[in-house]
PDB file of C-alpha atoms in Angstrom:
ATOM      1  CA  MET A   1     119.930 119.665 105.096  1.00 35.00           C
ATOM      2  CA  LEU A   2     118.005 117.050 103.137  1.00 32.00           C
ATOM      3  CA  ARG A   3     119.636 118.152  99.868  1.00 33.00           C
ATOM      4  CA  ARG A   4     122.898 116.737 101.202  1.00 34.00           C
ATOM      5  CA  PHE A   5     121.433 113.231 100.772  1.00 35.00           C
ATOM      6  CA  ALA A   6     121.848 113.333  96.999  1.00 31.00           C
ATOM      7  CA  ARG A   7     120.546 110.548  94.742  1.00 31.00           C
ATOM      8  CA  THR A   8     118.636 108.843  97.532  1.00 36.00           C
ATOM      9  CA  LEU A   9     115.001 107.919  97.844  1.00 38.00           C
ATOM     10  CA  PHE A  10     113.440 110.299 100.342  1.00 36.00           C
ATOM     11  CA  TYR A  11     110.332 109.572 102.338  1.00 36.00           C
ATOM     12  CA  SER A  12     109.098 111.775 105.126  1.00 37.00           C
ATOM     13  CA  LEU A  13     107.045 110.296 107.934  1.00 38.00           C
ATOM     14  CA  SER A  14     106.023 112.623 110.701  1.00 37.00           C
ATOM     15  CA  LEU A  15     105.986 110.760 114.003  1.00 38.00           C
ATOM     16  CA  MET A  16     105.288 113.322 116.686  1.00 34.00           C
ATOM     17  CA  ALA A  17     107.023 111.878 119.703  1.00 34.00           C
ATOM     18  CA  VAL A  18     105.002 112.121 122.887  1.00 33.00           C
ATOM     19  CA  SER A  19     105.944 112.198 126.496  1.00 32.00           C
ATOM     20  CA  ALA A  20     106.997 109.219 128.559  1.00 36.00           C
ATOM     21  CA  GLN A  21     103.595 109.429 130.211  1.00 33.00           C
ATOM     22  CA  THR A  22     101.988 108.137 127.016  1.00 34.00           C
ATOM     23  CA  LEU A  23     104.187 105.051 127.047  1.00 42.00           C
ATOM     24  CA  ALA A  24     103.452 104.441 130.696  1.00 40.00           C
ATOM     25  CA  ALA A  25      99.681 104.950 130.449  1.00 38.00           C
ATOM     26  CA  PRO A  26      98.485 104.923 126.811  1.00 39.00           C
ATOM     27  CA  GLU A  27      94.843 104.700 127.795  1.00 41.00           C
ATOM     28  CA  GLU A  28      94.977 108.135 129.386  1.00 40.00           C
ATOM     29  CA  LYS A  29      94.593 111.211 127.234  1.00 40.00           C
ATOM     30  CA  VAL A  30      97.761 113.270 127.318  1.00 37.00           C
ATOM     31  CA  ALA A  31      98.056 116.891 126.304  1.00 44.00           C
ATOM     32  CA  GLU A  32      99.912 117.455 123.037  1.00 56.00           C
ATOM     33  CA  VAL A  33     103.570 118.206 123.591  1.00 58.00           C
ATOM     34  CA  LYS A  34     105.399 120.784 121.547  1.00 73.00           C
ATOM     35  CA  SER A  35     107.952 119.298 119.167  1.00 85.00           C
ATOM     36  CA  ASP A  36     111.647 119.887 119.924  1.00 87.00           C
ATOM     37  CA  GLY A  37     112.314 119.963 116.180  1.00 92.00           C
ATOM     38  CA  ILE A  38     112.864 117.642 113.218  1.00 94.00           C
ATOM     39  CA  ILE A  39     115.545 114.964 113.000  1.00 96.00           C
ATOM     40  CA  THR A  40     116.499 112.974 109.912  1.00 92.00           C
ATOM     41  CA  LEU A  41     117.242 109.267 110.263  1.00 95.00           C
ATOM     42  CA  THR A  42     118.347 106.791 107.598  1.00 95.00           C
ATOM     43  CA  ILE A  43     116.858 103.334 107.069  1.00 94.00           C
ATOM     44  CA  GLN A  44     117.365 100.584 104.503  1.00 90.00           C
ATOM     45  CA  PRO A  45     114.475 100.216 102.015  1.00 90.00           C
ATOM     46  CA  ASP A  46     113.718  96.570 102.875  1.00 87.00           C
ATOM     47  CA  VAL A  47     113.810  97.364 106.605  1.00 91.00           C
ATOM     48  CA  TYR A  48     111.501 100.329 106.086  1.00 94.00           C
ATOM     49  CA  GLN A  49     109.054  98.185 104.105  1.00 92.00           C
ATOM     50  CA  ASP A  50     108.792  95.630 106.914  1.00 92.00           C
ATOM     51  CA  TYR A  51     108.792  98.403 109.532  1.00 96.00           C
ATOM     52  CA  ILE A  52     105.653  99.899 107.974  1.00 96.00           C
ATOM     53  CA  ARG A  53     104.061  96.459 107.695  1.00 95.00           C
ATOM     54  CA  PHE A  54     104.865  95.672 111.306  1.00 96.00           C
ATOM     55  CA  LEU A  55     103.439  98.954 112.586  1.00 97.00           C
ATOM     56  CA  ASP A  56     100.285  98.523 110.473  1.00 96.00           C
ATOM     57  CA  GLY A  57      99.218 102.112 111.145  1.00 96.00           C
ATOM     58  CA  ARG A  58     100.223 102.148 114.808  1.00 96.00           C
ATOM     59  CA  SER A  59     102.649 104.535 116.449  1.00 96.00           C
ATOM     60  CA  PRO A  60     105.994 102.929 117.366  1.00 97.00           C
ATOM     61  CA  LEU A  61     105.449 104.336 120.841  1.00 96.00           C
ATOM     62  CA  ASP A  62     102.386 102.141 121.306  1.00 96.00           C
ATOM     63  CA  ILE A  63     104.133  98.837 120.562  1.00 97.00           C
ATOM     64  CA  LYS A  64     104.197  96.457 123.516  1.00 95.00           C
ATOM     65  CA  ASP A  65     104.139  93.107 121.704  1.00 93.00           C
ATOM     66  CA  PHE A  66     107.012  92.492 119.273  1.00 93.00           C
ATOM     67  CA  SER A  67     105.958  88.968 118.299  1.00 92.00           C
ATOM     68  CA  GLU A  68     103.881  89.999 115.294  1.00 88.00           C
ATOM     69  CA  PRO A  69     104.911  89.286 111.669  1.00 88.00           C
ATOM     70  CA  PHE A  70     107.622  91.284 109.861  1.00 91.00           C
ATOM     71  CA  ASN A  71     109.599  92.000 113.010  1.00 92.00           C
ATOM     72  CA  ARG A  72     113.357  91.394 113.159  1.00 93.00           C
ATOM     73  CA  ARG A  73     116.414  92.765 114.956  1.00 95.00           C
ATOM     74  CA  ASP A  74     116.773  96.026 113.016  1.00 94.00           C
ATOM     75  CA  ILE A  75     113.050  96.800 113.278  1.00 96.00           C
ATOM     76  CA  ALA A  76     113.210  96.186 117.022  1.00 97.00           C
ATOM     77  CA  ASP A  77     116.146  98.618 117.058  1.00 97.00           C
ATOM     78  CA  ALA A  78     114.092 101.306 115.307  1.00 97.00           C
ATOM     79  CA  ILE A  79     111.211 100.998 117.737  1.00 97.00           C
ATOM     80  CA  ILE A  80     113.414 100.798 120.827  1.00 98.00           C
ATOM     81  CA  PHE A  81     115.225 103.956 119.654  1.00 98.00           C
ATOM     82  CA  GLN A  82     111.982 105.931 119.379  1.00 97.00           C
ATOM     83  CA  GLN A  83     110.545 104.623 122.643  1.00 98.00           C
ATOM     84  CA  ALA A  84     113.804 105.434 124.446  1.00 98.00           C
ATOM     85  CA  LEU A  85     113.761 108.933 122.986  1.00 97.00           C
ATOM     86  CA  ALA A  86     110.242 109.548 124.269  1.00 97.00           C
ATOM     87  CA  LEU A  87     110.882 108.002 127.672  1.00 97.00           C
ATOM     88  CA  GLY A  88     113.913 110.274 127.985  1.00 97.00           C
ATOM     89  CA  GLY A  89     111.682 113.295 127.546  1.00 96.00           C
ATOM     90  CA  ALA A  90     112.577 114.357 123.987  1.00 96.00           C
ATOM     91  CA  ASN A  91     109.873 115.130 121.440  1.00 94.00           C
ATOM     92  CA  PHE A  92     110.917 115.192 117.794  1.00 95.00           C
ATOM     93  CA  ASP A  93     109.318 114.852 114.409  1.00 94.00           C
ATOM     94  CA  ILE A  94     111.193 112.188 112.442  1.00 94.00           C
ATOM     95  CA  GLU A  95     111.975 112.171 108.729  1.00 94.00           C
ATOM     96  CA  PHE A  96     113.276 108.974 107.130  1.00 94.00           C
ATOM     97  CA  VAL A  97     115.733 108.818 104.248  1.00 93.00           C
ATOM     98  CA  LEU A  98     115.819 105.443 102.483  1.00 92.00           C
ATOM     99  CA  GLY A  99     119.088 103.899 101.302  1.00 82.00           C
ATOM    100  CA  ASN A 100     122.000 101.599 102.135  1.00 72.00           C
ATOM    101  CA  TYR A 101     123.717 103.765 104.703  1.00 78.00           C
ATOM    102  CA  TYR A 102     125.752 101.851 107.317  1.00 85.00           C
ATOM    103  CA  ALA A 103     129.196 103.063 106.180  1.00 87.00           C
ATOM    104  CA  ARG A 104     127.938 106.457 105.025  1.00 90.00           C
ATOM    105  CA  ASN A 105     126.193 107.001 108.358  1.00 92.00           C
ATOM    106  CA  LEU A 106     129.536 106.951 110.163  1.00 93.00           C
ATOM    107  CA  LYS A 107     130.922 109.654 107.889  1.00 93.00           C
ATOM    108  CA  MET A 108     127.787 111.791 108.232  1.00 94.00           C
ATOM    109  CA  LEU A 109     127.790 111.430 112.014  1.00 96.00           C
ATOM    110  CA  LYS A 110     131.394 112.648 112.094  1.00 95.00           C
ATOM    111  CA  LYS A 111     130.431 115.796 110.157  1.00 95.00           C
ATOM    112  CA  GLY A 112     127.152 116.409 111.978  1.00 95.00           C
ATOM    113  CA  LEU A 113     125.095 115.813 108.811  1.00 93.00           C
ATOM    114  CA  LEU A 114     123.173 113.020 110.547  1.00 95.00           C
ATOM    115  CA  SER A 115     121.683 113.356 114.003  1.00 96.00           C
ATOM    116  CA  ALA A 116     121.788 109.750 115.173  1.00 97.00           C
ATOM    117  CA  THR A 117     121.626 106.109 114.117  1.00 95.00           C
ATOM    118  CA  LEU A 118     118.246 104.399 114.093  1.00 95.00           C
ATOM    119  CA  ASP A 119     120.015 101.060 113.668  1.00 94.00           C
ATOM    120  CA  SER A 120     122.488 100.112 116.376  1.00 96.00           C
ATOM    121  CA  VAL A 121     126.195 100.167 115.498  1.00 96.00           C
ATOM    122  CA  TRP A 122     129.060  97.886 116.489  1.00 96.00           C
ATOM    123  CA  GLN A 123     131.362  99.541 119.037  1.00 96.00           C
ATOM    124  CA  GLN A 124     134.341  98.472 116.956  1.00 94.00           C
ATOM    125  CA  ASP A 125     133.137 100.487 113.958  1.00 94.00           C
ATOM    126  CA  LEU A 126     133.302 103.720 115.946  1.00 95.00           C
ATOM    127  CA  LYS A 127     137.064 103.792 116.551  1.00 92.00           C
ATOM    128  CA  ASN A 128     137.770 106.318 113.804  1.00 93.00           C
ATOM    129  CA  ILE A 129     134.994 108.716 114.836  1.00 97.00           C
ATOM    130  CA  GLN A 130     134.879 108.258 118.608  1.00 96.00           C
ATOM    131  CA  ASP A 131     135.865 111.892 119.256  1.00 98.00           C
ATOM    132  CA  HIS A 132     132.904 113.089 117.175  1.00 98.00           C
ATOM    133  CA  VAL A 133     130.047 111.043 118.618  1.00 98.00           C
ATOM    134  CA  TYR A 134     128.207 110.209 121.810  1.00 98.00           C
ATOM    135  CA  VAL A 135     127.728 106.461 122.298  1.00 98.00           C
ATOM    136  CA  THR A 136     124.842 105.111 124.355  1.00 98.00           C
ATOM    137  CA  ASP A 137     125.020 102.224 126.756  1.00 97.00           C
ATOM    138  CA  ALA A 138     125.039  98.873 124.967  1.00 97.00           C
ATOM    139  CA  ILE A 139     121.725  97.784 123.512  1.00 97.00           C
ATOM    140  CA  ILE A 140     123.244  94.374 122.692  1.00 97.00           C
ATOM    141  CA  GLU A 141     125.990  93.307 125.083  1.00 96.00           C
ATOM    142  CA  LYS A 142     129.236  91.618 124.067  1.00 95.00           C
ATOM    143  CA  GLY A 143     128.660  87.899 123.499  1.00 94.00           C
ATOM    144  CA  GLU A 144     124.892  88.208 123.038  1.00 96.00           C
ATOM    145  CA  TYR A 145     124.906  88.423 119.243  1.00 97.00           C
ATOM    146  CA  GLU A 146     124.354  84.913 117.898  1.00 97.00           C
ATOM    147  CA  ALA A 147     124.111  84.480 114.144  1.00 98.00           C
ATOM    148  CA  GLY A 148     122.948  81.738 111.848  1.00 98.00           C
ATOM    149  CA  LEU A 149     124.671  80.719 108.650  1.00 98.00           C
ATOM    150  CA  TYR A 150     121.869  81.497 106.191  1.00 98.00           C
ATOM    151  CA  THR A 151     121.640  79.737 102.846  1.00 98.00           C
ATOM    152  CA  SER A 152     119.185  78.810 100.093  1.00 97.00           C
ATOM    153  CA  ASN A 153     116.749  76.061 101.045  1.00 95.00           C
ATOM    154  CA  LYS A 154     117.795  74.401  97.768  1.00 96.00           C
ATOM    155  CA  ASN A 155     121.505  74.325  98.633  1.00 98.00           C
ATOM    156  CA  ILE A 156     121.586  70.782  99.993  1.00 98.00           C
ATOM    157  CA  HIS A 157     125.388  70.614 100.201  1.00 98.00           C
ATOM    158  CA  THR A 158     125.529  73.701 102.432  1.00 98.00           C
ATOM    159  CA  LEU A 159     122.561  72.589 104.548  1.00 98.00           C
ATOM    160  CA  ASN A 160     124.449  69.391 105.357  1.00 98.00           C
ATOM    161  CA  ALA A 161     127.374  71.236 106.973  1.00 98.00           C
ATOM    162  CA  LYS A 162     127.806  70.083 110.560  1.00 98.00           C
ATOM    163  CA  SER A 163     131.113  71.491 111.789  1.00 98.00           C
ATOM    164  CA  LEU A 164     133.562  74.362 111.464  1.00 98.00           C
ATOM    165  CA  ALA A 165     135.656  72.187 109.150  1.00 98.00           C
ATOM    166  CA  ASP A 166     132.648  71.774 106.849  1.00 98.00           C
ATOM    167  CA  VAL A 167     131.938  75.532 106.877  1.00 98.00           C
ATOM    168  CA  GLN A 168     135.543  76.400 106.060  1.00 98.00           C
ATOM    169  CA  LYS A 169     135.060  74.702 102.679  1.00 98.00           C
ATOM    170  CA  LEU A 170     132.003  76.834 101.812  1.00 98.00           C
ATOM    171  CA  LYS A 171     131.759  80.189 100.050  1.00 98.00           C
ATOM    172  CA  ALA A 172     130.619  83.078 102.251  1.00 98.00           C
ATOM    173  CA  ILE A 173     129.426  86.549 101.304  1.00 98.00           C
ATOM    174  CA  VAL A 174     129.413  89.606 103.545  1.00 98.00           C
ATOM    175  CA  ASN A 175     128.737  93.307 103.416  1.00 94.00           C
ATOM    176  CA  GLN A 176     132.076  95.023 102.821  1.00 93.00           C
ATOM    177  CA  ASN A 177     131.270  97.528 105.575  1.00 90.00           C
ATOM    178  CA  TRP A 178     130.525  94.947 108.283  1.00 92.00           C
ATOM    179  CA  LYS A 179     133.915  94.669 109.967  1.00 93.00           C
ATOM    180  CA  VAL A 180     132.796  92.349 112.758  1.00 95.00           C
ATOM    181  CA  ASP A 181     131.263  89.877 110.292  1.00 97.00           C
ATOM    182  CA  ILE A 182     134.366  90.009 108.074  1.00 97.00           C
ATOM    183  CA  GLN A 183     136.725  89.434 111.003  1.00 96.00           C
ATOM    184  CA  THR A 184     134.552  86.581 112.255  1.00 97.00           C
ATOM    185  CA  LEU A 185     134.581  84.828 108.868  1.00 98.00           C
ATOM    186  CA  GLN A 186     138.331  85.326 108.518  1.00 98.00           C
ATOM    187  CA  SER A 187     138.985  84.046 112.040  1.00 97.00           C
ATOM    188  CA  MET A 188     136.787  81.029 111.294  1.00 98.00           C
ATOM    189  CA  GLY A 189     139.093  80.189 108.415  1.00 98.00           C
ATOM    190  CA  VAL A 190     136.444  80.355 105.712  1.00 98.00           C
ATOM    191  CA  GLY A 191     138.400  79.931 102.483  1.00 94.00           C
ATOM    192  CA  SER A 192     136.226  81.970 100.133  1.00 98.00           C
ATOM    193  CA  ILE A 193     134.764  85.317 101.209  1.00 98.00           C
ATOM    194  CA  THR A 194     133.007  87.588  98.709  1.00 98.00           C
ATOM    195  CA  MET A 195     132.258  91.198  99.674  1.00 97.00           C
ATOM    196  CA  ASP A 196     129.505  93.491  98.435  1.00 95.00           C
ATOM    197  CA  GLY A 197     127.964  96.743  99.615  1.00 88.00           C
ATOM    198  CA  HIS A 198     124.261  96.000  99.188  1.00 88.00           C
ATOM    199  CA  TRP A 199     122.146  93.620 101.263  1.00 88.00           C
ATOM    200  CA  THR A 200     119.762  92.816  98.406  1.00 89.00           C
ATOM    201  CA  THR A 201     122.675  91.826  96.161  1.00 93.00           C
ATOM    202  CA  ILE A 202     124.104  89.678  98.949  1.00 96.00           C
ATOM    203  CA  VAL A 203     120.943  87.673  99.622  1.00 95.00           C
ATOM    204  CA  THR A 204     120.274  87.334  95.891  1.00 95.00           C
ATOM    205  CA  ALA A 205     123.722  85.772  95.427  1.00 97.00           C
ATOM    206  CA  VAL A 206     122.964  83.295  98.227  1.00 98.00           C
ATOM    207  CA  ASP A 207     119.523  82.529  96.812  1.00 97.00           C
ATOM    208  CA  ARG A 208     121.006  81.805  93.368  1.00 97.00           C
ATOM    209  CA  GLN A 209     123.714  79.658  94.979  1.00 98.00           C
ATOM    210  CA  LEU A 210     126.518  81.794  93.550  1.00 98.00           C
ATOM    211  CA  VAL A 211     127.804  81.673  97.126  1.00 98.00           C
ATOM    212  CA  ASP A 212     126.828  79.388  99.987  1.00 98.00           C
ATOM    213  CA  PHE A 213     125.919  81.456 103.028  1.00 98.00           C
ATOM    214  CA  VAL A 214     125.726  84.794 104.787  1.00 98.00           C
ATOM    215  CA  LEU A 215     125.795  85.431 108.534  1.00 98.00           C
ATOM    216  CA  ALA A 216     122.494  86.837 109.802  1.00 97.00           C
ATOM    217  CA  PRO A 217     120.617  87.041 113.107  1.00 96.00           C
ATOM    218  CA  PHE A 218     117.992  84.405 113.804  1.00 96.00           C
ATOM    219  CA  GLN A 219     114.388  85.210 112.939  1.00 94.00           C
ATOM    220  CA  GLN A 220     111.003  84.747 114.606  1.00 92.00           C
ATOM    221  CA  SER A 221     109.500  82.610 111.815  1.00 92.00           C
ATOM    222  CA  GLU A 222     108.699  78.972 112.535  1.00 91.00           C
ATOM    223  CA  ASP A 223     111.578  77.672 110.410  1.00 94.00           C
ATOM    224  CA  LEU A 224     113.831  80.643 111.323  1.00 96.00           C
ATOM    225  CA  SER A 225     113.779  81.781 107.680  1.00 95.00           C
ATOM    226  CA  PHE A 226     113.546  85.323 106.388  1.00 89.00           C
ATOM    227  CA  TYR A 227     112.179  86.787 103.187  1.00 84.00           C
ATOM    228  CA  ILE A 228     113.476  89.663 101.072  1.00 81.00           C
ATOM    229  CA  ASN A 229     111.007  91.416  98.768  1.00 73.00           C
ATOM    230  CA  GLU A 230     108.674  88.411  99.164  1.00 74.00           C
ATOM    231  CA  LYS A 231     110.763  86.522  96.601  1.00 81.00           C
ATOM    232  CA  ILE A 232     113.912  85.380  98.334  1.00 88.00           C
ATOM    233  CA  SER A 233     113.784  83.044 101.322  1.00 92.00           C
ATOM    234  CA  LEU A 234     116.912  82.009 103.203  1.00 97.00           C
ATOM    235  CA  VAL A 235     117.163  79.446 106.005  1.00 97.00           C
ATOM    236  CA  PRO A 236     119.925  78.768 108.542  1.00 98.00           C
ATOM    237  CA  ILE A 237     122.145  75.703 108.325  1.00 98.00           C
ATOM    238  CA  PRO A 238     120.527  73.589 111.053  1.00 98.00           C
ATOM    239  CA  ASN A 239     122.137  72.908 114.411  1.00 98.00           C
ATOM    240  CA  ILE A 240     125.165  75.214 114.085  1.00 98.00           C
ATOM    241  CA  LYS A 241     125.669  78.903 114.923  1.00 98.00           C
ATOM    242  CA  VAL A 242     128.389  81.485 115.568  1.00 98.00           C
ATOM    243  CA  THR A 243     128.800  84.292 118.096  1.00 98.00           C
ATOM    244  CA  LEU A 244     129.825  87.727 116.826  1.00 96.00           C
ATOM    245  CA  GLN A 245     132.066  89.432 119.361  1.00 91.00           C
ATOM    246  CA  GLY A 246     131.313  93.032 120.271  1.00 94.00           C
ATOM    247  CA  SER A 247     128.559  95.237 121.626  1.00 97.00           C
ATOM    248  CA  ARG A 248     126.078  97.351 119.681  1.00 97.00           C
ATOM    249  CA  HIS A 249     125.014 100.909 120.553  1.00 98.00           C
ATOM    250  CA  PHE A 250     122.976 103.851 119.334  1.00 98.00           C
ATOM    251  CA  VAL A 251     125.159 106.774 118.291  1.00 98.00           C
ATOM    252  CA  VAL A 252     124.537 110.545 118.314  1.00 98.00           C
ATOM    253  CA  SER A 253     126.691 113.082 116.474  1.00 97.00           C
ATOM    254  CA  LYS A 254     128.332 115.631 118.781  1.00 98.00           C
ATOM    255  CA  HIS A 255     128.164 118.167 115.961  1.00 97.00           C
ATOM    256  CA  HIS A 256     124.413 118.026 115.322  1.00 96.00           C
ATOM    257  CA  GLU A 257     122.293 120.912 116.557  1.00 96.00           C
ATOM    258  CA  TYR A 258     120.125 118.634 118.746  1.00 97.00           C
ATOM    259  CA  SER A 259     122.892 116.453 120.176  1.00 97.00           C
ATOM    260  CA  GLU A 260     122.599 117.862 123.702  1.00 97.00           C
ATOM    261  CA  ILE A 261     118.922 116.877 123.757  1.00 97.00           C
ATOM    262  CA  LEU A 262     119.109 113.593 121.864  1.00 97.00           C
ATOM    263  CA  PHE A 263     121.927 111.822 123.649  1.00 98.00           C
ATOM    264  CA  PRO A 264     120.829 112.150 127.287  1.00 98.00           C
ATOM    265  CA  ALA A 265     117.225 111.413 126.308  1.00 98.00           C
ATOM    266  CA  ILE A 266     118.072 108.223 124.403  1.00 98.00           C
ATOM    267  CA  ASN A 267     120.477 106.970 127.070  1.00 97.00           C
ATOM    268  CA  LYS A 268     118.015 107.657 129.871  1.00 98.00           C
ATOM    269  CA  GLY A 269     115.127 106.004 128.045  1.00 98.00           C
ATOM    270  CA  LEU A 270     117.265 103.043 127.007  1.00 98.00           C
ATOM    271  CA  ALA A 271     118.320 102.445 130.609  1.00 98.00           C
ATOM    272  CA  GLU A 272     114.664 102.336 131.633  1.00 98.00           C
ATOM    273  CA  LEU A 273     113.714  99.972 128.790  1.00 98.00           C
ATOM    274  CA  LYS A 274     116.575  97.642 129.720  1.00 97.00           C
ATOM    275  CA  ALA A 275     115.733  97.755 133.426  1.00 97.00           C
ATOM    276  CA  ASN A 276     112.097  96.807 132.893  1.00 97.00           C
ATOM    277  CA  GLY A 277     112.946  94.016 130.466  1.00 97.00           C
ATOM    278  CA  LYS A 278     111.500  95.680 127.373  1.00 97.00           C
ATOM    279  CA  VAL A 279     114.718  95.477 125.339  1.00 97.00           C
ATOM    280  CA  ARG A 280     115.122  91.778 126.112  1.00 97.00           C
ATOM    281  CA  GLN A 281     111.458  91.203 125.296  1.00 97.00           C
ATOM    282  CA  ALA A 282     111.720  93.015 121.970  1.00 97.00           C
ATOM    283  CA  TYR A 283     114.731  91.002 120.811  1.00 97.00           C
ATOM    284  CA  THR A 284     113.300  87.724 122.082  1.00 97.00           C
ATOM    285  CA  GLN A 285     109.967  88.220 120.332  1.00 95.00           C
ATOM    286  CA  ALA A 286     111.804  89.289 117.173  1.00 94.00           C
ATOM    287  CA  GLY A 287     113.650  85.947 117.219  1.00 95.00           C
ATOM    288  CA  PHE A 288     117.061  87.498 117.830  1.00 96.00           C
ATOM    289  CA  PHE A 289     117.337  85.905 121.276  1.00 97.00           C
ATOM    290  CA  ASN A 290     115.974  82.545 120.220  1.00 96.00           C
ATOM    291  CA  ASP A 291     115.294  79.569 122.498  1.00 95.00           C
ATOM    292  CA  ARG A 292     114.916  77.296 119.473  1.00 96.00           C
ATOM    293  CA  VAL A 293     118.648  77.482 118.807  1.00 97.00           C
ATOM    294  CA  LYS A 294     119.880  77.398 122.398  1.00 95.00           C
ATOM    295  CA  ASP A 295     121.074  73.801 122.003  1.00 97.00           C
ATOM    296  CA  TRP A 296     122.658  74.346 118.584  1.00 98.00           C
ATOM    297  CA  LYS A 297     126.417  73.872 118.446  1.00 98.00           C
ATOM    298  CA  THR A 298     128.457  77.085 118.567  1.00 98.00           C
ATOM    299  CA  ILE A 299     131.170  76.390 116.005  1.00 98.00           C
ATOM    300  CA  PHE A 300     132.959  79.697 116.613  1.00 97.00           C
TER     301      PHE A 300
END
């Protein structure tokens, strides 16, 4: 199956999932559980780099504190996914494929070439494949996704924007596959919107001030900034934010050989993580739910 991911960087990391008992009582020795098989999951290279840094040799199943460096929304997603899978009673070895996969993931899920999404997906993006996938309960509910307008810390003109009218005069950039972001920018009346398919290209354009801003979730850093490849640092325009409308979910292909194990396990584990506050904790400590911007003006 891995040969189908042509011209991609492949990295295999065996993470033997353990039973829910390990998550509940990690100090107790638990008998090794037989693997249910191997599943392949895709992850962006920059996310994977920070994911490895965040774990620092630990199993994702052992993470209880998400406030450590390198965490962000998509890394919290990856860890929540694996903890939910284990809590739901499924035990898989995981192989990661590195690449920019959001749009391609949807096509592969439809054909059963991908088992599930490690990164949550907007509900709206599933309309064309809804008959081919199982969709979990929402991991981020509608109205919860607040985004900052991230720009270069040298772009003084953009940093001085204070209202929707000011933002409408700026130049935005967005991933061409992010329909919710595109619709939000268009509905905001932003006059100039550039589209690209690669996150690194997008943030580089913002850093070089070829464009003014990109929508991105808030971060856990003291100044709410985020770094890409330790070279590019973007900061949010202070005191303003937007709300992206829609809910986000994990998705499992109905046509994958392990779908009947994966979907009920993830949904069951996710329900438990939400009920005990672990999902909220993970996003809060990652900076996604961020008290430091609670009084910022929602301009859209």
